[in-house]
């Protein structure tokens, strides 16, 4: 269940709430930890979590992977409305980080703009 987590939470807290996460070997990028969760009985099939390797190791990005027969752009539009930043979505949050969302192939990528992570330099 995605609702038990929030962008910016420390890695240790994420692991307490999501006990079935599997570490994905990540040879290319040493700045983040990649975790995976297989999903059953949902429209999506897998969740990928990115956690920064520095400081409190914040959870900063969630990738929702859909099967090939799903039109992911339509799903994103149903969830978030029409894109409000070119072909992407941008949301300010009063109690959390700003969030940038985009579709890439069969994925919805949800990135928190969190200081010290790969996305903190993004222009809004």
PDB file of C-alpha atoms in Angstrom:
ATOM      1  CA  UNK A   1       0.000   0.000   0.000  1.00  0.00           C
ATOM      2  CA  UNK A   2       1.499   3.299  -1.094  1.00  0.00           C
ATOM      3  CA  UNK A   3      -0.401   5.431   1.441  1.00  0.00           C
ATOM      4  CA  UNK A   4       1.776   4.363   4.409  1.00  0.00           C
ATOM      5  CA  UNK A   5       4.788   6.259   3.087  1.00  0.00           C
ATOM      6  CA  UNK A   6       5.735   9.808   2.168  1.00  0.00           C
ATOM      7  CA  UNK A   7       8.544  11.394   0.227  1.00  0.00           C
ATOM      8  CA  UNK A   8      11.309  12.673   2.472  1.00  0.00           C
ATOM      9  CA  UNK A   9      10.888  10.070   5.201  1.00  0.00           C
ATOM     10  CA  UNK A  10      14.169   8.545   6.437  1.00  0.00           C
ATOM     11  CA  UNK A  11      15.230   5.147   5.115  1.00  0.00           C
ATOM     12  CA  UNK A  12      14.890   3.536   8.564  1.00  0.00           C
ATOM     13  CA  UNK A  13      11.254   4.655   8.811  1.00  0.00           C
ATOM     14  CA  UNK A  14      10.533   3.455   5.262  1.00  0.00           C
ATOM     15  CA  UNK A  15      11.845  -0.006   6.173  1.00  0.00           C
ATOM     16  CA  UNK A  16       9.606  -0.136   9.263  1.00  0.00           C
ATOM     17  CA  UNK A  17       6.525   0.605   7.156  1.00  0.00           C
ATOM     18  CA  UNK A  18       7.462  -1.466   4.110  1.00  0.00           C
ATOM     19  CA  UNK A  19       8.884  -4.758   5.362  1.00  0.00           C
ATOM     20  CA  UNK A  20       8.871  -6.617   2.016  1.00  0.00           C
ATOM     21  CA  UNK A  21      11.285  -4.343   0.145  1.00  0.00           C
ATOM     22  CA  UNK A  22      14.126  -6.028  -1.718  1.00  0.00           C
ATOM     23  CA  UNK A  23      17.402  -4.255  -2.445  1.00  0.00           C
ATOM     24  CA  UNK A  24      18.165  -3.994  -6.160  1.00  0.00           C
ATOM     25  CA  UNK A  25      21.867  -4.172  -7.009  1.00  0.00           C
ATOM     26  CA  UNK A  26      22.820  -0.737  -8.316  1.00  0.00           C
ATOM     27  CA  UNK A  27      26.259  -0.799  -9.894  1.00  0.00           C
ATOM     28  CA  UNK A  28      25.953   2.463 -11.839  1.00  0.00           C
ATOM     29  CA  UNK A  29      24.918   4.979  -9.188  1.00  0.00           C
ATOM     30  CA  UNK A  30      26.562   4.979  -5.766  1.00  0.00           C
ATOM     31  CA  UNK A  31      24.567   7.969  -4.540  1.00  0.00           C
ATOM     32  CA  UNK A  32      21.279   6.108  -4.059  1.00  0.00           C
ATOM     33  CA  UNK A  33      19.861   2.846  -2.779  1.00  0.00           C
ATOM     34  CA  UNK A  34      17.270   1.168  -5.007  1.00  0.00           C
ATOM     35  CA  UNK A  35      14.534  -0.982  -3.464  1.00  0.00           C
ATOM     36  CA  UNK A  36      11.797  -2.998  -5.149  1.00  0.00           C
ATOM     37  CA  UNK A  37       8.377  -4.289  -4.162  1.00  0.00           C
ATOM     38  CA  UNK A  38       6.353  -6.691  -6.339  1.00  0.00           C
ATOM     39  CA  UNK A  39       2.627  -5.929  -6.235  1.00  0.00           C
ATOM     40  CA  UNK A  40      -0.358  -8.231  -6.714  1.00  0.00           C
ATOM     41  CA  UNK A  41      -4.020  -7.354  -7.143  1.00  0.00           C
ATOM     42  CA  UNK A  42      -3.392  -3.807  -8.374  1.00  0.00           C
ATOM     43  CA  UNK A  43      -3.303  -2.135 -11.803  1.00  0.00           C
ATOM     44  CA  UNK A  44       0.458  -1.728 -11.371  1.00  0.00           C
ATOM     45  CA  UNK A  45       2.912  -4.601 -10.974  1.00  0.00           C
ATOM     46  CA  UNK A  46       5.928  -3.198  -9.143  1.00  0.00           C
ATOM     47  CA  UNK A  47       7.101  -0.237  -7.081  1.00  0.00           C
ATOM     48  CA  UNK A  48      10.690   1.004  -7.143  1.00  0.00           C
ATOM     49  CA  UNK A  49      11.925   3.216  -4.302  1.00  0.00           C
ATOM     50  CA  UNK A  50      14.986   5.495  -4.468  1.00  0.00           C
ATOM     51  CA  UNK A  51      16.660   6.412  -1.194  1.00  0.00           C
ATOM     52  CA  UNK A  52      19.568   8.841  -0.978  1.00  0.00           C
ATOM     53  CA  UNK A  53      22.771   7.414   0.519  1.00  0.00           C
ATOM     54  CA  UNK A  54      23.679  10.557   2.508  1.00  0.00           C
ATOM     55  CA  UNK A  55      22.499  11.995   5.826  1.00  0.00           C
ATOM     56  CA  UNK A  56      19.219  10.519   7.063  1.00  0.00           C
ATOM     57  CA  UNK A  57      18.965   8.705   3.739  1.00  0.00           C
ATOM     58  CA  UNK A  58      15.650  10.213   2.644  1.00  0.00           C
ATOM     59  CA  UNK A  59      13.226   8.336   0.410  1.00  0.00           C
ATOM     60  CA  UNK A  60      12.955  10.724  -2.544  1.00  0.00           C
ATOM     61  CA  UNK A  61      11.521   8.942  -5.575  1.00  0.00           C
ATOM     62  CA  UNK A  62       8.854   6.345  -6.292  1.00  0.00           C
ATOM     63  CA  UNK A  63       8.492   4.626  -9.647  1.00  0.00           C
ATOM     64  CA  UNK A  64       5.192   2.861 -10.334  1.00  0.00           C
ATOM     65  CA  UNK A  65       5.519   0.226 -13.061  1.00  0.00           C
ATOM     66  CA  UNK A  66       2.504  -0.831 -15.114  1.00  0.00           C
ATOM     67  CA  UNK A  67       2.018  -3.818 -17.445  1.00  0.00           C
ATOM     68  CA  UNK A  68       2.462  -3.293 -21.204  1.00  0.00           C
ATOM     69  CA  UNK A  69      -1.289  -3.276 -21.876  1.00  0.00           C
ATOM     70  CA  UNK A  70      -1.925  -0.206 -19.675  1.00  0.00           C
ATOM     71  CA  UNK A  71      -1.949   3.318 -21.129  1.00  0.00           C
ATOM     72  CA  UNK A  72       0.148   4.941 -18.423  1.00  0.00           C
ATOM     73  CA  UNK A  73      -0.343   8.516 -19.641  1.00  0.00           C
ATOM     74  CA  UNK A  74      -4.105   8.054 -19.282  1.00  0.00           C
ATOM     75  CA  UNK A  75      -3.654   6.636 -15.773  1.00  0.00           C
ATOM     76  CA  UNK A  76      -1.501   9.619 -14.765  1.00  0.00           C
ATOM     77  CA  UNK A  77      -4.037  12.078 -16.186  1.00  0.00           C
ATOM     78  CA  UNK A  78      -6.837  10.336 -14.277  1.00  0.00           C
ATOM     79  CA  UNK A  79      -4.796  10.536 -11.048  1.00  0.00           C
ATOM     80  CA  UNK A  80      -3.352  14.056 -11.356  1.00  0.00           C
ATOM     81  CA  UNK A  81      -5.446  15.876 -13.943  1.00  0.00           C
ATOM     82  CA  UNK A  82      -3.977  17.428 -17.072  1.00  0.00           C
ATOM     83  CA  UNK A  83      -0.222  18.120 -16.965  1.00  0.00           C
ATOM     84  CA  UNK A  84       0.531  21.569 -15.529  1.00  0.00           C
ATOM     85  CA  UNK A  85       4.219  21.827 -16.511  1.00  0.00           C
ATOM     86  CA  UNK A  86       4.734  20.936 -20.171  1.00  0.00           C
ATOM     87  CA  UNK A  87       3.993  17.176 -20.269  1.00  0.00           C
ATOM     88  CA  UNK A  88       4.605  16.745 -16.539  1.00  0.00           C
ATOM     89  CA  UNK A  89       2.919  17.537 -13.240  1.00  0.00           C
ATOM     90  CA  UNK A  90       4.312  19.839 -10.546  1.00  0.00           C
ATOM     91  CA  UNK A  91       2.821  20.160  -7.087  1.00  0.00           C
ATOM     92  CA  UNK A  92       3.839  22.311  -4.144  1.00  0.00           C
ATOM     93  CA  UNK A  93       3.063  20.757  -0.781  1.00  0.00           C
ATOM     94  CA  UNK A  94       2.531  22.893   2.350  1.00  0.00           C
ATOM     95  CA  UNK A  95       3.915  20.203   4.700  1.00  0.00           C
ATOM     96  CA  UNK A  96       6.393  18.384   2.495  1.00  0.00           C
ATOM     97  CA  UNK A  97       8.644  18.662  -0.529  1.00  0.00           C
ATOM     98  CA  UNK A  98       7.503  19.868  -3.920  1.00  0.00           C
ATOM     99  CA  UNK A  99       6.761  16.931  -6.204  1.00  0.00           C
ATOM    100  CA  UNK A 100       7.472  16.493  -9.917  1.00  0.00           C
ATOM    101  CA  UNK A 101       5.659  13.646 -11.711  1.00  0.00           C
ATOM    102  CA  UNK A 102       6.189  12.358 -15.222  1.00  0.00           C
ATOM    103  CA  UNK A 103       5.495   9.327 -17.412  1.00  0.00           C
ATOM    104  CA  UNK A 104       8.365   7.321 -18.869  1.00  0.00           C
ATOM    105  CA  UNK A 105       7.359   4.314 -20.966  1.00  0.00           C
ATOM    106  CA  UNK A 106       5.296   2.054 -18.641  1.00  0.00           C
ATOM    107  CA  UNK A 107       6.200   4.020 -15.512  1.00  0.00           C
ATOM    108  CA  UNK A 108       4.883   6.903 -13.481  1.00  0.00           C
ATOM    109  CA  UNK A 109       7.831   8.583 -11.774  1.00  0.00           C
ATOM    110  CA  UNK A 110       7.096  10.589  -8.618  1.00  0.00           C
ATOM    111  CA  UNK A 111      10.100  12.612  -7.424  1.00  0.00           C
ATOM    112  CA  UNK A 112      10.324  14.682  -4.273  1.00  0.00           C
ATOM    113  CA  UNK A 113      12.420  17.829  -4.599  1.00  0.00           C
ATOM    114  CA  UNK A 114      14.443  17.231  -1.444  1.00  0.00           C
ATOM    115  CA  UNK A 115      17.648  19.012  -0.496  1.00  0.00           C
ATOM    116  CA  UNK A 116      20.715  16.821  -0.942  1.00  0.00           C
ATOM    117  CA  UNK A 117      19.097  14.419  -3.416  1.00  0.00           C
ATOM    118  CA  UNK A 118      19.536  14.221  -7.184  1.00  0.00           C
ATOM    119  CA  UNK A 119      16.425  16.333  -7.795  1.00  0.00           C
ATOM    120  CA  UNK A 120      17.089  19.300  -5.496  1.00  0.00           C
ATOM    121  CA  UNK A 121      18.473  21.381  -8.371  1.00  0.00           C
ATOM    122  CA  UNK A 122      15.328  21.054 -10.508  1.00  0.00           C
ATOM    123  CA  UNK A 123      13.754  24.248 -11.797  1.00  0.00           C
ATOM    124  CA  UNK A 124      10.065  24.717 -11.086  1.00  0.00           C
TER     125      UNK A 124
END
